[in-house]
Amino acid sequence: MGLEPRTLELFYDVLSPYSWLAFEVLCRYKNIWNVNLQLQPTLIGGIMRDSGNQPPAMLPRKAVYMRSDVRLLSQHLQVPIHFPKDFFSVILKKGSLTAMRFLTVVKMEHPRMLEKVSRELWMRIWSRAAEKAGMSMGQAQELLERVSTPQVKNKLKETTDTACKYGAFGLPITVTHLDDETHMLFGSDRMELLAYLLGEKWMGPVPPAVNARL
Protein backbone atom coordinates (compact mmCIF):
# COMPACT_ATOMS: atom_id res chain seq x y z
CA MET A 1 0.00 0.00 0.00
CA GLY A 2 1.20 3.50 -0.77
CA LEU A 3 1.56 6.32 1.67
CA GLU A 4 -1.51 8.30 2.63
CA PRO A 5 -1.85 11.57 0.67
CA ARG A 6 -0.53 14.65 2.42
CA THR A 7 -3.04 17.47 2.93
CA LEU A 8 -2.53 20.80 1.16
CA GLU A 9 -4.88 23.72 1.75
CA LEU A 10 -5.02 26.58 -0.75
CA PHE A 11 -6.61 29.73 0.66
CA TYR A 12 -7.56 32.03 -2.21
CA ASP A 13 -9.70 34.93 -3.41
CA VAL A 14 -10.76 35.41 -7.03
CA LEU A 15 -9.66 39.06 -6.92
CA SER A 16 -6.07 37.91 -6.50
CA PRO A 17 -4.34 37.04 -9.79
CA TYR A 18 -1.53 35.42 -7.81
CA SER A 19 -4.15 33.15 -6.25
CA TRP A 20 -5.15 32.04 -9.74
CA LEU A 21 -1.54 31.26 -10.64
CA ALA A 22 -1.06 29.15 -7.51
CA PHE A 23 -4.45 27.49 -8.05
CA GLU A 24 -3.64 26.33 -11.58
CA VAL A 25 -0.17 25.02 -10.71
CA LEU A 26 -1.46 23.07 -7.72
CA CYS A 27 -4.35 21.66 -9.76
CA ARG A 28 -1.79 20.42 -12.30
CA TYR A 29 0.28 18.72 -9.61
CA LYS A 30 -2.44 17.32 -7.35
CA ASN A 31 -2.52 14.02 -9.28
CA ILE A 32 1.26 13.92 -9.74
CA TRP A 33 2.23 14.54 -6.13
CA ASN A 34 0.74 12.42 -3.39
CA VAL A 35 -1.45 15.21 -2.01
CA ASN A 36 -5.06 15.90 -1.10
CA LEU A 37 -5.66 19.46 -2.31
CA GLN A 38 -8.32 21.27 -0.29
CA LEU A 39 -9.57 24.52 -1.82
CA GLN A 40 -10.48 27.17 0.76
CA PRO A 41 -12.38 30.23 -0.56
CA THR A 42 -11.21 33.13 1.60
CA LEU A 43 -11.95 36.86 1.83
CA ILE A 44 -8.79 38.81 1.08
CA GLY A 45 -10.32 42.00 2.47
CA GLY A 46 -10.70 40.35 5.87
CA ILE A 47 -7.07 39.23 5.83
CA MET A 48 -5.88 42.71 4.87
CA ARG A 49 -7.82 44.26 7.76
CA ASP A 50 -6.66 41.66 10.27
CA SER A 51 -2.98 41.92 9.28
CA GLY A 52 -2.84 45.68 8.68
CA ASN A 53 -1.66 45.08 5.10
CA GLN A 54 -2.75 47.00 2.00
CA PRO A 55 -3.61 45.82 -1.52
CA PRO A 56 -0.88 46.52 -4.12
CA ALA A 57 -3.27 48.89 -5.89
CA MET A 58 -3.06 51.25 -2.92
CA LEU A 59 0.64 51.81 -3.63
CA PRO A 60 1.31 53.22 -7.13
CA ARG A 61 4.73 51.62 -7.61
CA LYS A 62 3.45 48.22 -6.52
CA ALA A 63 0.46 48.59 -8.83
CA VAL A 64 2.71 49.26 -11.83
CA TYR A 65 5.02 46.40 -10.90
CA MET A 66 2.11 44.03 -10.34
CA ARG A 67 0.77 44.52 -13.85
CA SER A 68 4.15 43.71 -15.39
CA ASP A 69 4.83 40.85 -12.97
CA VAL A 70 1.48 39.14 -13.50
CA ARG A 71 1.74 39.52 -17.28
CA LEU A 72 5.12 37.76 -17.32
CA LEU A 73 4.03 35.09 -14.85
CA SER A 74 0.86 34.38 -16.83
CA GLN A 75 3.01 33.68 -19.90
CA HIS A 76 5.48 31.54 -17.96
CA LEU A 77 2.82 29.55 -16.09
CA GLN A 78 0.46 29.42 -19.10
CA VAL A 79 -2.51 30.93 -17.27
CA PRO A 80 -4.59 33.32 -19.45
CA ILE A 81 -4.71 36.37 -17.19
CA HIS A 82 -5.82 39.57 -18.91
CA PHE A 83 -6.14 42.71 -16.79
CA PRO A 84 -9.43 44.53 -17.36
CA LYS A 85 -9.20 48.29 -17.58
CA ASP A 86 -11.15 48.69 -14.34
CA PHE A 87 -9.21 46.00 -12.44
CA PHE A 88 -7.95 48.18 -9.62
CA SER A 89 -11.22 50.06 -9.22
CA VAL A 90 -12.93 46.68 -8.90
CA ILE A 91 -10.50 45.68 -6.16
CA LEU A 92 -10.87 48.93 -4.27
CA LYS A 93 -14.61 49.54 -4.69
CA LYS A 94 -16.53 46.39 -5.58
CA GLY A 95 -14.51 43.86 -3.65
CA SER A 96 -15.08 40.12 -3.71
CA LEU A 97 -17.50 39.49 -0.85
CA THR A 98 -20.38 38.20 -2.98
CA ALA A 99 -18.08 36.11 -5.19
CA MET A 100 -16.39 34.46 -2.24
CA ARG A 101 -19.70 33.82 -0.50
CA PHE A 102 -20.89 32.21 -3.73
CA LEU A 103 -17.83 29.94 -3.82
CA THR A 104 -18.36 29.16 -0.14
CA VAL A 105 -21.89 27.93 -0.75
CA VAL A 106 -20.70 26.00 -3.83
CA LYS A 107 -18.20 24.24 -1.58
CA MET A 108 -20.90 23.53 1.00
CA GLU A 109 -23.45 22.19 -1.46
CA HIS A 110 -21.49 21.02 -4.53
CA PRO A 111 -17.85 20.57 -3.42
CA ARG A 112 -16.86 18.64 -6.55
CA MET A 113 -17.72 21.68 -8.66
CA LEU A 114 -15.65 24.15 -6.65
CA GLU A 115 -12.55 23.89 -8.83
CA LYS A 116 -14.43 24.49 -12.06
CA VAL A 117 -16.58 27.34 -10.74
CA SER A 118 -13.54 29.05 -9.20
CA ARG A 119 -11.71 28.84 -12.52
CA GLU A 120 -14.65 30.29 -14.43
CA LEU A 121 -14.88 33.21 -12.01
CA TRP A 122 -11.22 33.92 -12.59
CA MET A 123 -11.96 33.85 -16.31
CA ARG A 124 -14.22 36.83 -15.59
CA ILE A 125 -17.40 35.26 -16.86
CA TRP A 126 -19.32 36.05 -13.71
CA SER A 127 -22.84 35.77 -15.17
CA ARG A 128 -22.01 32.47 -16.87
CA ALA A 129 -19.51 31.02 -14.39
CA ALA A 130 -21.77 28.40 -12.82
CA GLU A 131 -23.31 27.38 -16.16
CA LYS A 132 -19.92 27.02 -17.85
CA ALA A 133 -18.76 24.80 -15.01
CA GLY A 134 -21.63 22.39 -15.64
CA MET A 135 -24.09 23.70 -13.06
CA SER A 136 -27.70 24.22 -14.10
CA MET A 137 -29.11 27.73 -13.96
CA GLY A 138 -31.60 26.50 -11.38
CA GLN A 139 -28.80 25.27 -9.15
CA ALA A 140 -26.86 28.50 -9.63
CA GLN A 141 -29.87 30.64 -8.75
CA GLU A 142 -30.53 28.56 -5.64
CA LEU A 143 -26.95 29.06 -4.49
CA LEU A 144 -26.98 32.78 -5.28
CA GLU A 145 -30.06 33.12 -3.07
CA ARG A 146 -28.07 31.62 -0.21
CA VAL A 147 -25.00 33.87 -0.33
CA SER A 148 -26.40 36.20 2.35
CA THR A 149 -27.55 33.48 4.75
CA PRO A 150 -25.90 33.31 8.19
CA GLN A 151 -24.52 29.83 7.44
CA VAL A 152 -22.61 31.01 4.36
CA LYS A 153 -21.46 34.26 5.99
CA ASN A 154 -20.19 32.35 9.02
CA LYS A 155 -18.42 29.71 6.91
CA LEU A 156 -16.53 32.32 4.87
CA LYS A 157 -15.60 34.20 8.05
CA GLU A 158 -14.46 30.95 9.65
CA THR A 159 -12.21 30.12 6.68
CA THR A 160 -10.78 33.65 6.62
CA ASP A 161 -10.13 33.51 10.38
CA THR A 162 -8.35 30.18 9.90
CA ALA A 163 -6.07 31.72 7.26
CA CYS A 164 -5.31 34.60 9.66
CA LYS A 165 -4.43 32.12 12.41
CA TYR A 166 -1.96 30.48 10.06
CA GLY A 167 -0.31 33.91 9.74
CA ALA A 168 -1.72 35.08 6.40
CA PHE A 169 -1.11 38.71 5.44
CA GLY A 170 -2.33 38.33 1.85
CA LEU A 171 -3.36 35.63 -0.61
CA PRO A 172 -2.72 33.03 -1.80
CA ILE A 173 -1.32 30.94 1.01
CA THR A 174 -0.66 27.23 0.79
CA VAL A 175 -0.68 25.31 4.05
CA THR A 176 0.99 21.90 4.29
CA HIS A 177 0.29 19.42 7.05
CA LEU A 178 3.26 17.07 7.40
CA ASP A 179 3.32 14.72 10.38
CA ASP A 180 3.25 17.07 13.37
CA GLU A 181 4.37 20.15 11.44
CA THR A 182 2.38 22.78 9.60
CA HIS A 183 4.01 25.12 7.08
CA MET A 184 2.41 28.26 5.64
CA LEU A 185 3.82 29.42 2.28
CA PHE A 186 2.79 32.77 0.83
CA GLY A 187 2.48 33.57 -2.86
CA SER A 188 2.41 31.68 -6.14
CA ASP A 189 6.19 31.39 -6.42
CA ARG A 190 6.87 28.91 -3.61
CA MET A 191 6.10 25.72 -5.53
CA GLU A 192 9.70 24.52 -5.65
CA LEU A 193 9.95 24.95 -1.88
CA LEU A 194 6.62 23.18 -1.50
CA ALA A 195 7.93 20.24 -3.52
CA TYR A 196 10.98 20.13 -1.24
CA LEU A 197 8.79 20.01 1.87
CA LEU A 198 6.68 17.22 0.36
CA GLY A 199 9.72 15.26 -0.83
CA GLU A 200 8.35 15.48 -4.37
CA LYS A 201 9.93 16.45 -7.67
CA TRP A 202 9.32 19.92 -9.11
CA MET A 203 9.04 19.71 -12.90
CA GLY A 204 8.28 23.34 -13.66
CA PRO A 205 4.93 25.17 -13.73
CA VAL A 206 3.57 22.92 -16.48
CA PRO A 207 4.66 19.32 -15.77
CA PRO A 208 5.17 17.01 -18.79
CA ALA A 209 1.94 15.04 -18.22
CA VAL A 210 -0.09 18.26 -18.32
CA ASN A 211 1.95 19.89 -21.10
CA ALA A 212 1.16 16.93 -23.37
CA ARG A 213 -2.55 17.76 -23.06
CA LEU A 214 -2.18 21.50 -23.72
Coordinates of C-alpha atoms in Angstrom, one line a residue:
M1 CA 0.0 0.0 0.0
G2 CA 1.2 3.5 -0.8
L3 CA 1.6 6.3 1.7
E4 CA -1.5 8.3 2.6
P5 CA -1.9 11.6 0.7
R6 CA -0.5 14.6 2.4
T7 CA -3.0 17.5 2.9
L8 CA -2.5 20.8 1.2
E9 CA -4.9 23.7 1.7
L10 CA -5.0 26.6 -0.7
F11 CA -6.6 29.7 0.7
Y12 CA -7.6 32.0 -2.2
D13 CA -9.7 34.9 -3.4
V14 CA -10.8 35.4 -7.0
L15 CA -9.7 39.1 -6.9
S16 CA -6.1 37.9 -6.5
P17 CA -4.3 37.0 -9.8
Y18 CA -1.5 35.4 -7.8
S19 CA -4.1 33.1 -6.2
W20 CA -5.1 32.0 -9.7
L21 CA -1.5 31.3 -10.6
A22 CA -1.1 29.1 -7.5
F23 CA -4.5 27.5 -8.1
E24 CA -3.6 26.3 -11.6
V25 CA -0.2 25.0 -10.7
L26 CA -1.5 23.1 -7.7
C27 CA -4.4 21.7 -9.8
R28 CA -1.8 20.4 -12.3
Y29 CA 0.3 18.7 -9.6
K30 CA -2.4 17.3 -7.4
N31 CA -2.5 14.0 -9.3
I32 CA 1.3 13.9 -9.7
W33 CA 2.2 14.5 -6.1
N34 CA 0.7 12.4 -3.4
V35 CA -1.5 15.2 -2.0
N36 CA -5.1 15.9 -1.1
L37 CA -5.7 19.5 -2.3
Q38 CA -8.3 21.3 -0.3
L39 CA -9.6 24.5 -1.8
Q40 CA -10.5 27.2 0.8
P41 CA -12.4 30.2 -0.6
T42 CA -11.2 33.1 1.6
L43 CA -12.0 36.9 1.8
I44 CA -8.8 38.8 1.1
G45 CA -10.3 42.0 2.5
G46 CA -10.7 40.4 5.9
I47 CA -7.1 39.2 5.8
M48 CA -5.9 42.7 4.9
R49 CA -7.8 44.3 7.8
D50 CA -6.7 41.7 10.3
S51 CA -3.0 41.9 9.3
G52 CA -2.8 45.7 8.7
N53 CA -1.7 45.1 5.1
Q54 CA -2.7 47.0 2.0
P55 CA -3.6 45.8 -1.5
P56 CA -0.9 46.5 -4.1
A57 CA -3.3 48.9 -5.9
M58 CA -3.1 51.3 -2.9
L59 CA 0.6 51.8 -3.6
P60 CA 1.3 53.2 -7.1
R61 CA 4.7 51.6 -7.6
K62 CA 3.5 48.2 -6.5
A63 CA 0.5 48.6 -8.8
V64 CA 2.7 49.3 -11.8
Y65 CA 5.0 46.4 -10.9
M66 CA 2.1 44.0 -10.3
R67 CA 0.8 44.5 -13.9
S68 CA 4.2 43.7 -15.4
D69 CA 4.8 40.9 -13.0
V70 CA 1.5 39.1 -13.5
R71 CA 1.7 39.5 -17.3
L72 CA 5.1 37.8 -17.3
L73 CA 4.0 35.1 -14.9
S74 CA 0.9 34.4 -16.8
Q75 CA 3.0 33.7 -19.9
H76 CA 5.5 31.5 -18.0
L77 CA 2.8 29.6 -16.1
Q78 CA 0.5 29.4 -19.1
V79 CA -2.5 30.9 -17.3
P80 CA -4.6 33.3 -19.4
I81 CA -4.7 36.4 -17.2
H82 CA -5.8 39.6 -18.9
F83 CA -6.1 42.7 -16.8
P84 CA -9.4 44.5 -17.4
K85 CA -9.2 48.3 -17.6
D86 CA -11.2 48.7 -14.3
F87 CA -9.2 46.0 -12.4
F88 CA -8.0 48.2 -9.6
S89 CA -11.2 50.1 -9.2
V90 CA -12.9 46.7 -8.9
I91 CA -10.5 45.7 -6.2
L92 CA -10.9 48.9 -4.3
K93 CA -14.6 49.5 -4.7
K94 CA -16.5 46.4 -5.6
G95 CA -14.5 43.9 -3.7
S96 CA -15.1 40.1 -3.7
L97 CA -17.5 39.5 -0.9
T98 CA -20.4 38.2 -3.0
A99 CA -18.1 36.1 -5.2
M100 CA -16.4 34.5 -2.2
R101 CA -19.7 33.8 -0.5
F102 CA -20.9 32.2 -3.7
L103 CA -17.8 29.9 -3.8
T104 CA -18.4 29.2 -0.1
V105 CA -21.9 27.9 -0.8
V106 CA -20.7 26.0 -3.8
K107 CA -18.2 24.2 -1.6
M108 CA -20.9 23.5 1.0
E109 CA -23.5 22.2 -1.5
H110 CA -21.5 21.0 -4.5
P111 CA -17.8 20.6 -3.4
R112 CA -16.9 18.6 -6.6
M113 CA -17.7 21.7 -8.7
L114 CA -15.7 24.2 -6.6
E115 CA -12.5 23.9 -8.8
K116 CA -14.4 24.5 -12.1
V117 CA -16.6 27.3 -10.7
S118 CA -13.5 29.0 -9.2
R119 CA -11.7 28.8 -12.5
E120 CA -14.6 30.3 -14.4
L121 CA -14.9 33.2 -12.0
W122 CA -11.2 33.9 -12.6
M123 CA -12.0 33.8 -16.3
R124 CA -14.2 36.8 -15.6
I125 CA -17.4 35.3 -16.9
W126 CA -19.3 36.0 -13.7
S127 CA -22.8 35.8 -15.2
R128 CA -22.0 32.5 -16.9
A129 CA -19.5 31.0 -14.4
A130 CA -21.8 28.4 -12.8
E131 CA -23.3 27.4 -16.2
K132 CA -19.9 27.0 -17.9
A133 CA -18.8 24.8 -15.0
G134 CA -21.6 22.4 -15.6
M135 CA -24.1 23.7 -13.1
S136 CA -27.7 24.2 -14.1
M137 CA -29.1 27.7 -14.0
G138 CA -31.6 26.5 -11.4
Q139 CA -28.8 25.3 -9.1
A140 CA -26.9 28.5 -9.6
Q141 CA -29.9 30.6 -8.8
E142 CA -30.5 28.6 -5.6
L143 CA -26.9 29.1 -4.5
L144 CA -27.0 32.8 -5.3
E145 CA -30.1 33.1 -3.1
R146 CA -28.1 31.6 -0.2
V147 CA -25.0 33.9 -0.3
S148 CA -26.4 36.2 2.3
T149 CA -27.5 33.5 4.8
P150 CA -25.9 33.3 8.2
Q151 CA -24.5 29.8 7.4
V152 CA -22.6 31.0 4.4
K153 CA -21.5 34.3 6.0
N154 CA -20.2 32.3 9.0
K155 CA -18.4 29.7 6.9
L156 CA -16.5 32.3 4.9
K157 CA -15.6 34.2 8.1
E158 CA -14.5 30.9 9.7
T159 CA -12.2 30.1 6.7
T160 CA -10.8 33.6 6.6
D161 CA -10.1 33.5 10.4
T162 CA -8.3 30.2 9.9
A163 CA -6.1 31.7 7.3
C164 CA -5.3 34.6 9.7
K165 CA -4.4 32.1 12.4
Y166 CA -2.0 30.5 10.1
G167 CA -0.3 33.9 9.7
A168 CA -1.7 35.1 6.4
F169 CA -1.1 38.7 5.4
G170 CA -2.3 38.3 1.8
L171 CA -3.4 35.6 -0.6
P172 CA -2.7 33.0 -1.8
I173 CA -1.3 30.9 1.0
T174 CA -0.7 27.2 0.8
V175 CA -0.7 25.3 4.1
T176 CA 1.0 21.9 4.3
H177 CA 0.3 19.4 7.0
L178 CA 3.3 17.1 7.4
D179 CA 3.3 14.7 10.4
D180 CA 3.2 17.1 13.4
E181 CA 4.4 20.1 11.4
T182 CA 2.4 22.8 9.6
H183 CA 4.0 25.1 7.1
M184 CA 2.4 28.3 5.6
L185 CA 3.8 29.4 2.3
F186 CA 2.8 32.8 0.8
G187 CA 2.5 33.6 -2.9
S188 CA 2.4 31.7 -6.1
D189 CA 6.2 31.4 -6.4
R190 CA 6.9 28.9 -3.6
M191 CA 6.1 25.7 -5.5
E192 CA 9.7 24.5 -5.7
L193 CA 10.0 24.9 -1.9
L194 CA 6.6 23.2 -1.5
A195 CA 7.9 20.2 -3.5
Y196 CA 11.0 20.1 -1.2
L197 CA 8.8 20.0 1.9
L198 CA 6.7 17.2 0.4
G199 CA 9.7 15.3 -0.8
E200 CA 8.3 15.5 -4.4
K201 CA 9.9 16.4 -7.7
W202 CA 9.3 19.9 -9.1
M203 CA 9.0 19.7 -12.9
G204 CA 8.3 23.3 -13.7
P205 CA 4.9 25.2 -13.7
V206 CA 3.6 22.9 -16.5
P207 CA 4.7 19.3 -15.8
P208 CA 5.2 17.0 -18.8
A209 CA 1.9 15.0 -18.2
V210 CA -0.1 18.3 -18.3
N211 CA 1.9 19.9 -21.1
A212 CA 1.2 16.9 -23.4
R213 CA -2.5 17.8 -23.1
L214 CA -2.2 21.5 -23.7

